[in-house]
CSV table of C-alpha atoms in Angstrom, one decimal:
chain,number,residue,atom,x,y,z
A,1,UNK,CA,77.4,71.9,122.9
A,2,UNK,CA,78.2,74.8,120.6
A,3,UNK,CA,80.6,77.4,122.0
A,4,UNK,CA,81.0,80.7,120.1
A,5,UNK,CA,84.1,82.7,120.7
A,6,UNK,CA,84.3,86.2,119.1
A,7,UNK,CA,86.5,89.2,119.4
A,8,UNK,CA,89.0,91.3,117.4
A,9,UNK,CA,92.4,90.1,116.2
A,10,UNK,CA,95.1,89.5,118.8
A,11,UNK,CA,92.9,88.7,121.8
A,12,UNK,CA,93.9,85.1,121.9
A,13,UNK,CA,90.9,83.6,120.1
A,14,UNK,CA,92.6,80.9,118.1
A,15,UNK,CA,95.0,79.7,120.8
A,16,UNK,CA,92.3,79.7,123.4
A,17,UNK,CA,89.7,78.1,121.2
A,18,UNK,CA,92.0,75.3,120.1
A,19,UNK,CA,93.1,74.5,123.6
A,20,UNK,CA,89.6,74.6,125.1
A,21,UNK,CA,88.3,72.3,122.3
A,22,UNK,CA,91.2,69.8,122.8
A,23,UNK,CA,90.8,69.8,126.6
A,24,UNK,CA,87.0,69.2,126.4
A,25,UNK,CA,87.0,66.8,123.5
A,26,UNK,CA,85.1,69.2,121.1
A,27,UNK,CA,85.7,69.9,117.5
A,28,UNK,CA,87.2,73.3,116.5
A,29,UNK,CA,86.6,75.8,113.7
A,30,UNK,CA,88.7,78.8,112.9
A,31,UNK,CA,86.3,80.9,110.8
A,32,UNK,CA,88.9,83.6,110.2
A,33,UNK,CA,91.0,81.0,108.3
A,34,UNK,CA,88.1,80.5,106.0
A,35,UNK,CA,87.9,84.2,105.1
A,36,UNK,CA,91.7,84.2,104.7
A,37,UNK,CA,91.4,81.2,102.5
A,38,UNK,CA,88.9,82.8,100.1
A,39,UNK,CA,91.0,86.0,100.2
A,40,UNK,CA,94.1,84.0,99.3
A,41,UNK,CA,92.2,82.4,96.4
A,42,UNK,CA,91.0,85.8,95.1
A,43,UNK,CA,94.6,87.2,95.2
A,44,UNK,CA,96.0,84.0,93.6
A,45,UNK,CA,93.5,84.2,90.8
A,46,UNK,CA,93.9,87.8,90.0
A,47,UNK,CA,90.6,89.0,91.3
A,48,UNK,CA,90.5,92.8,91.8
A,49,UNK,CA,90.2,93.2,95.6
A,50,UNK,CA,89.1,96.8,95.1
A,51,UNK,CA,86.1,95.7,93.0
A,52,UNK,CA,83.3,94.2,95.3
A,53,UNK,CA,81.3,93.1,92.2
A,54,UNK,CA,84.3,91.0,91.0
A,55,UNK,CA,84.7,89.5,94.4
A,56,UNK,CA,81.0,88.7,94.6
A,57,UNK,CA,81.0,87.1,91.2
A,58,UNK,CA,83.9,84.8,92.2
A,59,UNK,CA,82.7,84.0,95.7
A,60,UNK,CA,81.2,80.6,94.9
A,61,UNK,CA,84.1,79.3,92.9
A,62,UNK,CA,86.7,78.1,95.3
A,63,UNK,CA,86.1,74.8,97.2
A,64,UNK,CA,87.1,75.4,100.9
A,65,UNK,CA,87.4,72.5,103.2
A,66,UNK,CA,88.1,73.1,106.9
A,67,UNK,CA,89.4,70.4,109.2
A,68,UNK,CA,88.0,70.5,112.8
A,69,UNK,CA,90.7,68.6,114.8
A,70,UNK,CA,91.9,71.2,117.4
A,71,UNK,CA,95.3,69.4,117.5
A,72,UNK,CA,95.8,70.1,113.8
A,73,UNK,CA,93.2,72.2,112.1
A,74,UNK,CA,93.8,71.8,108.4
A,75,UNK,CA,92.4,74.0,105.6
A,76,UNK,CA,92.5,73.4,101.9
A,77,UNK,CA,91.3,75.4,98.8
A,78,UNK,CA,90.6,73.3,95.7
A,79,UNK,CA,92.6,70.5,97.4
A,80,UNK,CA,95.7,72.7,98.1
A,81,UNK,CA,96.9,73.0,101.7
A,82,UNK,CA,96.8,76.7,102.4
A,83,UNK,CA,97.4,76.7,106.2
A,84,UNK,CA,100.7,78.6,105.7
A,85,UNK,CA,100.0,80.9,102.7
A,86,UNK,CA,96.9,82.4,104.3
A,87,UNK,CA,98.9,83.8,107.2
A,88,UNK,CA,101.0,86.2,105.0
A,89,UNK,CA,100.9,90.0,105.5
A,90,UNK,CA,99.4,90.3,101.9
A,91,UNK,CA,96.4,88.2,102.8
A,92,UNK,CA,96.1,89.9,106.2
A,93,UNK,CA,95.9,93.3,104.5
A,94,UNK,CA,93.2,92.3,102.1
A,95,UNK,CA,90.9,90.0,104.2
A,96,UNK,CA,88.7,92.8,105.5
A,97,UNK,CA,87.9,94.0,102.0
A,98,UNK,CA,87.0,90.5,100.8
A,99,UNK,CA,85.1,89.5,103.9
A,100,UNK,CA,82.9,92.7,103.8
A,101,UNK,CA,81.3,91.5,100.5
A,102,UNK,CA,77.8,90.1,101.3
A,103,UNK,CA,78.1,87.3,98.8
A,104,UNK,CA,81.3,86.1,100.5
A,105,UNK,CA,79.8,86.3,104.0
A,106,UNK,CA,76.7,84.3,102.8
A,107,UNK,CA,78.9,81.6,101.3
A,108,UNK,CA,81.2,81.2,104.2
A,109,UNK,CA,78.4,81.5,106.8
A,110,UNK,CA,76.5,78.6,105.2
A,111,UNK,CA,79.7,76.6,105.3
A,112,UNK,CA,80.2,77.4,109.0
A,113,UNK,CA,76.7,76.4,109.9
A,114,UNK,CA,77.0,73.1,108.1
A,115,UNK,CA,80.2,72.3,110.0
A,116,UNK,CA,78.8,73.2,113.3
A,117,UNK,CA,75.6,71.2,112.7
A,118,UNK,CA,77.7,68.1,111.8
A,119,UNK,CA,79.9,68.2,114.9
A,120,UNK,CA,78.6,65.2,116.9
A,121,UNK,CA,80.6,65.9,120.1
A,122,UNK,CA,80.0,69.6,120.0
A,123,UNK,CA,82.3,72.4,118.7
A,124,UNK,CA,84.1,75.6,119.6
A,125,UNK,CA,83.7,78.1,116.7
A,126,UNK,CA,85.8,81.3,116.8
A,127,UNK,CA,85.5,84.4,114.7
A,128,UNK,CA,84.0,87.9,114.7
A,129,UNK,CA,80.3,87.4,114.1
A,130,UNK,CA,79.6,83.8,115.4
A,131,UNK,CA,77.4,84.7,118.4
A,132,UNK,CA,75.6,87.5,116.5
A,133,UNK,CA,75.1,86.1,113.0
A,134,UNK,CA,76.4,82.7,112.3
A,135,UNK,CA,75.3,80.8,115.4
A,136,UNK,CA,72.9,83.1,117.3
A,137,UNK,CA,71.6,80.1,119.2
A,138,UNK,CA,75.0,78.9,120.4
A,139,UNK,CA,74.9,77.3,123.9
A,140,UNK,CA,77.6,79.6,125.2
A,141,UNK,CA,78.9,82.9,123.7
A,142,UNK,CA,82.2,84.4,124.8
A,143,UNK,CA,83.6,87.8,123.6
A,144,UNK,CA,87.4,88.2,124.1
A,145,UNK,CA,88.9,91.7,124.3
A,146,UNK,CA,92.3,93.2,125.1
A,147,UNK,CA,94.0,96.6,124.8
A,148,UNK,CA,95.4,97.5,121.3
A,149,UNK,CA,98.9,97.5,122.8
A,150,UNK,CA,98.5,93.9,124.2
A,151,UNK,CA,97.0,92.7,120.9
A,152,UNK,CA,99.7,94.3,118.8
A,153,UNK,CA,102.5,92.7,120.9
A,154,UNK,CA,100.9,89.3,120.5
A,155,UNK,CA,100.2,89.7,116.8
A,156,UNK,CA,103.6,91.1,116.0
A,157,UNK,CA,105.1,88.0,117.6
A,158,UNK,CA,103.0,85.8,115.3
A,159,UNK,CA,103.7,87.8,112.2
A,160,UNK,CA,107.4,87.5,111.7
A,161,UNK,CA,109.2,90.7,110.6
A,162,UNK,CA,106.5,93.1,111.8
A,163,UNK,CA,107.0,95.8,114.4
A,164,UNK,CA,104.6,96.5,117.2
A,165,UNK,CA,103.7,100.0,116.2
A,166,UNK,CA,102.8,99.2,112.6
A,167,UNK,CA,100.9,96.1,113.8
A,168,UNK,CA,98.9,98.2,116.3
A,169,UNK,CA,97.9,100.6,113.6
A,170,UNK,CA,96.9,97.8,111.2
A,171,UNK,CA,94.8,96.2,114.0
A,172,UNK,CA,93.0,99.4,114.8
A,173,UNK,CA,92.3,99.9,111.1
A,174,UNK,CA,91.0,96.4,110.7
A,175,UNK,CA,88.8,96.8,113.8
A,176,UNK,CA,87.3,99.9,112.3
A,177,UNK,CA,86.6,98.1,109.0
A,178,UNK,CA,85.2,95.0,110.6
A,179,UNK,CA,83.0,96.9,113.1
A,180,UNK,CA,81.6,99.3,110.5
A,181,UNK,CA,80.8,96.9,107.7
A,182,UNK,CA,77.2,96.4,106.8
A,183,UNK,CA,77.3,92.6,106.5
A,184,UNK,CA,77.7,91.0,109.9
A,185,UNK,CA,79.9,93.5,111.6
A,186,UNK,CA,82.3,92.6,114.5
A,187,UNK,CA,80.1,93.0,117.6
A,188,UNK,CA,79.5,91.5,121.0
A,189,UNK,CA,76.3,89.5,121.3
A,190,UNK,CA,73.9,90.8,124.0
A,191,UNK,CA,74.1,87.5,125.9
A,192,UNK,CA,77.9,87.0,125.5
A,193,UNK,CA,80.3,86.7,128.4
A,194,UNK,CA,83.1,89.3,128.0
A,195,UNK,CA,86.6,88.3,129.0
A,196,UNK,CA,89.4,90.9,129.0
A,197,UNK,CA,92.6,89.1,128.2
A,198,UNK,CA,94.9,92.1,128.5
A,199,UNK,CA,96.4,91.2,131.9
A,200,UNK,CA,95.9,87.4,131.6
A,201,UNK,CA,98.3,84.7,130.4
A,202,UNK,CA,97.1,82.3,127.8
A,203,UNK,CA,96.8,79.6,130.4
A,204,UNK,CA,94.6,81.8,132.5
A,205,UNK,CA,92.3,82.6,129.6
A,206,UNK,CA,92.0,79.0,128.7
A,207,UNK,CA,91.2,78.1,132.3
A,208,UNK,CA,88.6,80.8,132.4
A,209,UNK,CA,86.8,79.6,129.2
A,210,UNK,CA,87.0,76.0,130.2
A,211,UNK,CA,85.3,76.9,133.5
A,212,UNK,CA,82.6,78.8,131.7
A,213,UNK,CA,81.9,75.8,129.4
A,214,UNK,CA,81.8,73.3,132.2
A,215,UNK,CA,79.4,75.5,134.2
A,216,UNK,CA,77.2,75.8,131.1
A,217,UNK,CA,77.3,72.0,130.6
A,218,UNK,CA,76.4,71.4,134.3
A,219,UNK,CA,73.5,73.7,134.0
A,220,UNK,CA,72.0,72.1,130.9
């Protein structure tokens, strides 16, 4: 059972995906963390983020290892635990530029497909292009949405020290960048189930997704 959960930042993808995977005994993969990890590596190694050719040339260098335990999804780069460092505002502001480079997407997409294929009990994979590009044959595709205001409120709560207005502007800017990039843009798959989380609590979103997965399982 492969479940693809896509959507823009602040819709509750990570919290929902982890909880659903844990509840149903599935593995979990946060693909956004992988793009953050390679961005963190680029920044840490002095790669010019404004130079796509420099990013492309370095795309194959870092060794990124993603844990798939929903109770504690670890991620390392060259053996270093980067679960904390990849969540900084600096990485957040640069991840769209790095992830737009085709060589980076090719590298990370291959990694994601290998992880999904090796998940014996099934897996919940969350990101922005899972249902459209990475795993187009996923058993169930879900696209989470929410108003920019709701997303900004949630994300500013996660990013300590940020205010809702600036967070909202940053989210809208990132949406535009992710939706318009040539390589695997943020998009809803034609066969995805859309869930608007604006007025829902996290528990309600989780319940909704678990129900969708169980219905799909029953119908297989």
